[in-house]
Amino acid sequence: MKLKTALPYVLLLLPLTSFAAPGNQSGEIRFTGQIVDSGCEVGRVGALSSSESRQVELKPGLKLDIDAYRNACSHETLPMTMTFEPLKTSTDKGIVTITYL
């Protein structure tokens, strides 16, 4: 009697287990969705063509323009951190690293 009661539930859940199990994609990772906020364009002061930009002082004497027109940087806080690492061969040149949060 218990087998007759359990059999319809097993038949109902069996197809669901095949959809829940991960398939073998030969090492591929796939993402689905949409980009809600586009990324922020960053450049030297005066280099951006957008009329809506914000200036951020990365270190004393080094300012960057950040495009703030309809993208992730148009909000009050910037969704990134920026660091500057000076080159050993020059005192005024270096590498700016931008990391999105």
PDB file of C-alpha atoms in Angstrom:
ATOM      1  CA  MET A   1       0.000   0.000   0.000  1.00  0.00           C
ATOM      2  CA  LYS A   2       2.826   2.399   0.839  1.00  0.00           C
ATOM      3  CA  LEU A   3       4.459   1.647  -2.521  1.00  0.00           C
ATOM      4  CA  LYS A   4       1.298   2.660  -4.379  1.00  0.00           C
ATOM      5  CA  THR A   5       1.173   5.919  -2.424  1.00  0.00           C
ATOM      6  CA  ALA A   6       4.854   6.751  -2.922  1.00  0.00           C
ATOM      7  CA  LEU A   7       5.056   5.821  -6.624  1.00  0.00           C
ATOM      8  CA  PRO A   8       3.179   8.907  -7.974  1.00  0.00           C
ATOM      9  CA  TYR A   9       5.396  11.222  -5.903  1.00  0.00           C
ATOM     10  CA  VAL A  10       8.551   9.549  -7.187  1.00  0.00           C
ATOM     11  CA  LEU A  11       7.325   9.830 -10.773  1.00  0.00           C
ATOM     12  CA  LEU A  12       6.535  13.503 -10.201  1.00  0.00           C
ATOM     13  CA  LEU A  13       9.925  14.347  -8.662  1.00  0.00           C
ATOM     14  CA  LEU A  14      12.078  12.276 -11.032  1.00  0.00           C
ATOM     15  CA  PRO A  15      12.042  14.801 -13.935  1.00  0.00           C
ATOM     16  CA  LEU A  16      12.861  17.619 -11.536  1.00  0.00           C
ATOM     17  CA  THR A  17      16.066  15.922 -10.418  1.00  0.00           C
ATOM     18  CA  SER A  18      17.398  15.841 -13.969  1.00  0.00           C
ATOM     19  CA  PHE A  19      16.936  19.628 -14.311  1.00  0.00           C
ATOM     20  CA  ALA A  20      18.540  20.336 -10.932  1.00  0.00           C
ATOM     21  CA  ALA A  21      21.629  18.230 -11.590  1.00  0.00           C
ATOM     22  CA  PRO A  22      24.564  20.113 -13.143  1.00  0.00           C
ATOM     23  CA  GLY A  23      25.369  19.033 -16.671  1.00  0.00           C
ATOM     24  CA  ASN A  24      28.807  18.297 -18.001  1.00  0.00           C
ATOM     25  CA  GLN A  25      29.758  21.327 -20.121  1.00  0.00           C
ATOM     26  CA  SER A  26      33.434  20.427 -20.575  1.00  0.00           C
ATOM     27  CA  GLY A  27      34.662  23.101 -18.179  1.00  0.00           C
ATOM     28  CA  GLU A  28      32.419  25.885 -19.504  1.00  0.00           C
ATOM     29  CA  ILE A  29      30.803  28.411 -17.201  1.00  0.00           C
ATOM     30  CA  ARG A  30      27.715  30.136 -18.562  1.00  0.00           C
ATOM     31  CA  PHE A  31      25.926  33.166 -17.171  1.00  0.00           C
ATOM     32  CA  THR A  32      22.501  34.473 -18.001  1.00  0.00           C
ATOM     33  CA  GLY A  33      20.986  37.817 -17.127  1.00  0.00           C
ATOM     34  CA  GLN A  34      21.376  41.426 -18.062  1.00  0.00           C
ATOM     35  CA  ILE A  35      23.661  44.324 -17.269  1.00  0.00           C
ATOM     36  CA  VAL A  36      21.719  46.749 -15.107  1.00  0.00           C
ATOM     37  CA  ASP A  37      24.296  49.536 -14.824  1.00  0.00           C
ATOM     38  CA  SER A  38      26.993  49.985 -17.411  1.00  0.00           C
ATOM     39  CA  GLY A  39      30.558  50.479 -16.252  1.00  0.00           C
ATOM     40  CA  CYS A  40      32.167  53.816 -15.541  1.00  0.00           C
ATOM     41  CA  GLU A  41      34.544  55.382 -18.032  1.00  0.00           C
ATOM     42  CA  VAL A  42      37.652  56.761 -16.332  1.00  0.00           C
ATOM     43  CA  GLY A  43      40.272  59.012 -17.899  1.00  0.00           C
ATOM     44  CA  ARG A  44      42.606  61.946 -17.394  1.00  0.00           C
ATOM     45  CA  VAL A  45      41.008  65.275 -16.533  1.00  0.00           C
ATOM     46  CA  GLY A  46      39.568  66.735 -19.738  1.00  0.00           C
ATOM     47  CA  ALA A  47      39.941  63.486 -21.708  1.00  0.00           C
ATOM     48  CA  LEU A  48      36.295  62.379 -21.474  1.00  0.00           C
ATOM     49  CA  SER A  49      33.750  63.673 -23.954  1.00  0.00           C
ATOM     50  CA  SER A  50      30.806  63.430 -21.544  1.00  0.00           C
ATOM     51  CA  SER A  51      29.372  66.627 -20.121  1.00  0.00           C
ATOM     52  CA  GLU A  52      28.480  64.818 -16.892  1.00  0.00           C
ATOM     53  CA  SER A  53      31.661  63.773 -15.177  1.00  0.00           C
ATOM     54  CA  ARG A  54      33.073  63.898 -11.675  1.00  0.00           C
ATOM     55  CA  GLN A  55      36.650  64.605 -10.699  1.00  0.00           C
ATOM     56  CA  VAL A  56      38.255  62.351  -8.111  1.00  0.00           C
ATOM     57  CA  GLU A  57      41.628  63.125  -6.556  1.00  0.00           C
ATOM     58  CA  LEU A  58      43.472  59.836  -6.338  1.00  0.00           C
ATOM     59  CA  LYS A  59      46.510  61.344  -4.630  1.00  0.00           C
ATOM     60  CA  PRO A  60      47.680  64.928  -4.217  1.00  0.00           C
ATOM     61  CA  GLY A  61      48.208  66.305  -7.705  1.00  0.00           C
ATOM     62  CA  LEU A  62      46.579  63.352  -9.518  1.00  0.00           C
ATOM     63  CA  LYS A  63      42.953  63.828 -10.512  1.00  0.00           C
ATOM     64  CA  LEU A  64      40.813  61.580 -12.698  1.00  0.00           C
ATOM     65  CA  ASP A  65      37.569  62.270 -14.548  1.00  0.00           C
ATOM     66  CA  ILE A  66      34.835  59.674 -14.063  1.00  0.00           C
ATOM     67  CA  ASP A  67      31.912  59.615 -16.474  1.00  0.00           C
ATOM     68  CA  ALA A  68      28.687  59.833 -14.452  1.00  0.00           C
ATOM     69  CA  TYR A  69      26.089  59.790 -17.249  1.00  0.00           C
ATOM     70  CA  ARG A  70      23.570  56.937 -16.904  1.00  0.00           C
ATOM     71  CA  ASN A  71      25.949  54.355 -15.519  1.00  0.00           C
ATOM     72  CA  ALA A  72      27.000  52.835 -12.197  1.00  0.00           C
ATOM     73  CA  CYS A  73      28.883  56.039 -11.257  1.00  0.00           C
ATOM     74  CA  SER A  74      25.832  58.298 -11.533  1.00  0.00           C
ATOM     75  CA  HIS A  75      24.887  57.522  -7.932  1.00  0.00           C
ATOM     76  CA  GLU A  76      26.339  59.291  -4.901  1.00  0.00           C
ATOM     77  CA  THR A  77      28.950  56.631  -4.105  1.00  0.00           C
ATOM     78  CA  LEU A  78      31.422  55.201  -6.578  1.00  0.00           C
ATOM     79  CA  PRO A  79      31.209  51.396  -6.955  1.00  0.00           C
ATOM     80  CA  MET A  80      34.971  51.039  -7.169  1.00  0.00           C
ATOM     81  CA  THR A  81      38.249  51.621  -5.436  1.00  0.00           C
ATOM     82  CA  MET A  82      41.291  53.139  -7.119  1.00  0.00           C
ATOM     83  CA  THR A  83      44.947  52.853  -6.200  1.00  0.00           C
ATOM     84  CA  PHE A  84      48.046  54.466  -7.661  1.00  0.00           C
ATOM     85  CA  GLU A  85      51.427  52.781  -7.691  1.00  0.00           C
ATOM     86  CA  PRO A  86      54.306  54.977  -8.887  1.00  0.00           C
ATOM     87  CA  LEU A  87      56.794  53.505 -11.312  1.00  0.00           C
ATOM     88  CA  LYS A  88      60.314  53.002 -10.008  1.00  0.00           C
ATOM     89  CA  THR A  89      61.759  54.647 -13.100  1.00  0.00           C
ATOM     90  CA  SER A  90      59.716  57.854 -12.894  1.00  0.00           C
ATOM     91  CA  THR A  91      58.451  60.189 -10.208  1.00  0.00           C
ATOM     92  CA  ASP A  92      55.341  61.424 -12.044  1.00  0.00           C
ATOM     93  CA  LYS A  93      54.154  58.226 -13.818  1.00  0.00           C
ATOM     94  CA  GLY A  94      52.555  55.139 -12.377  1.00  0.00           C
ATOM     95  CA  ILE A  95      49.865  52.505 -12.606  1.00  0.00           C
ATOM     96  CA  VAL A  96      46.263  53.219 -11.663  1.00  0.00           C
ATOM     97  CA  THR A  97      44.328  50.110 -10.639  1.00  0.00           C
ATOM     98  CA  ILE A  98      40.517  50.304 -10.622  1.00  0.00           C
ATOM     99  CA  THR A  99      38.638  47.551  -8.799  1.00  0.00           C
ATOM    100  CA  TYR A 100      34.857  47.336  -8.953  1.00  0.00           C
ATOM    101  CA  LEU A 101      33.129  46.343  -5.739  1.00  0.00           C
TER     102      LEU A 101
END
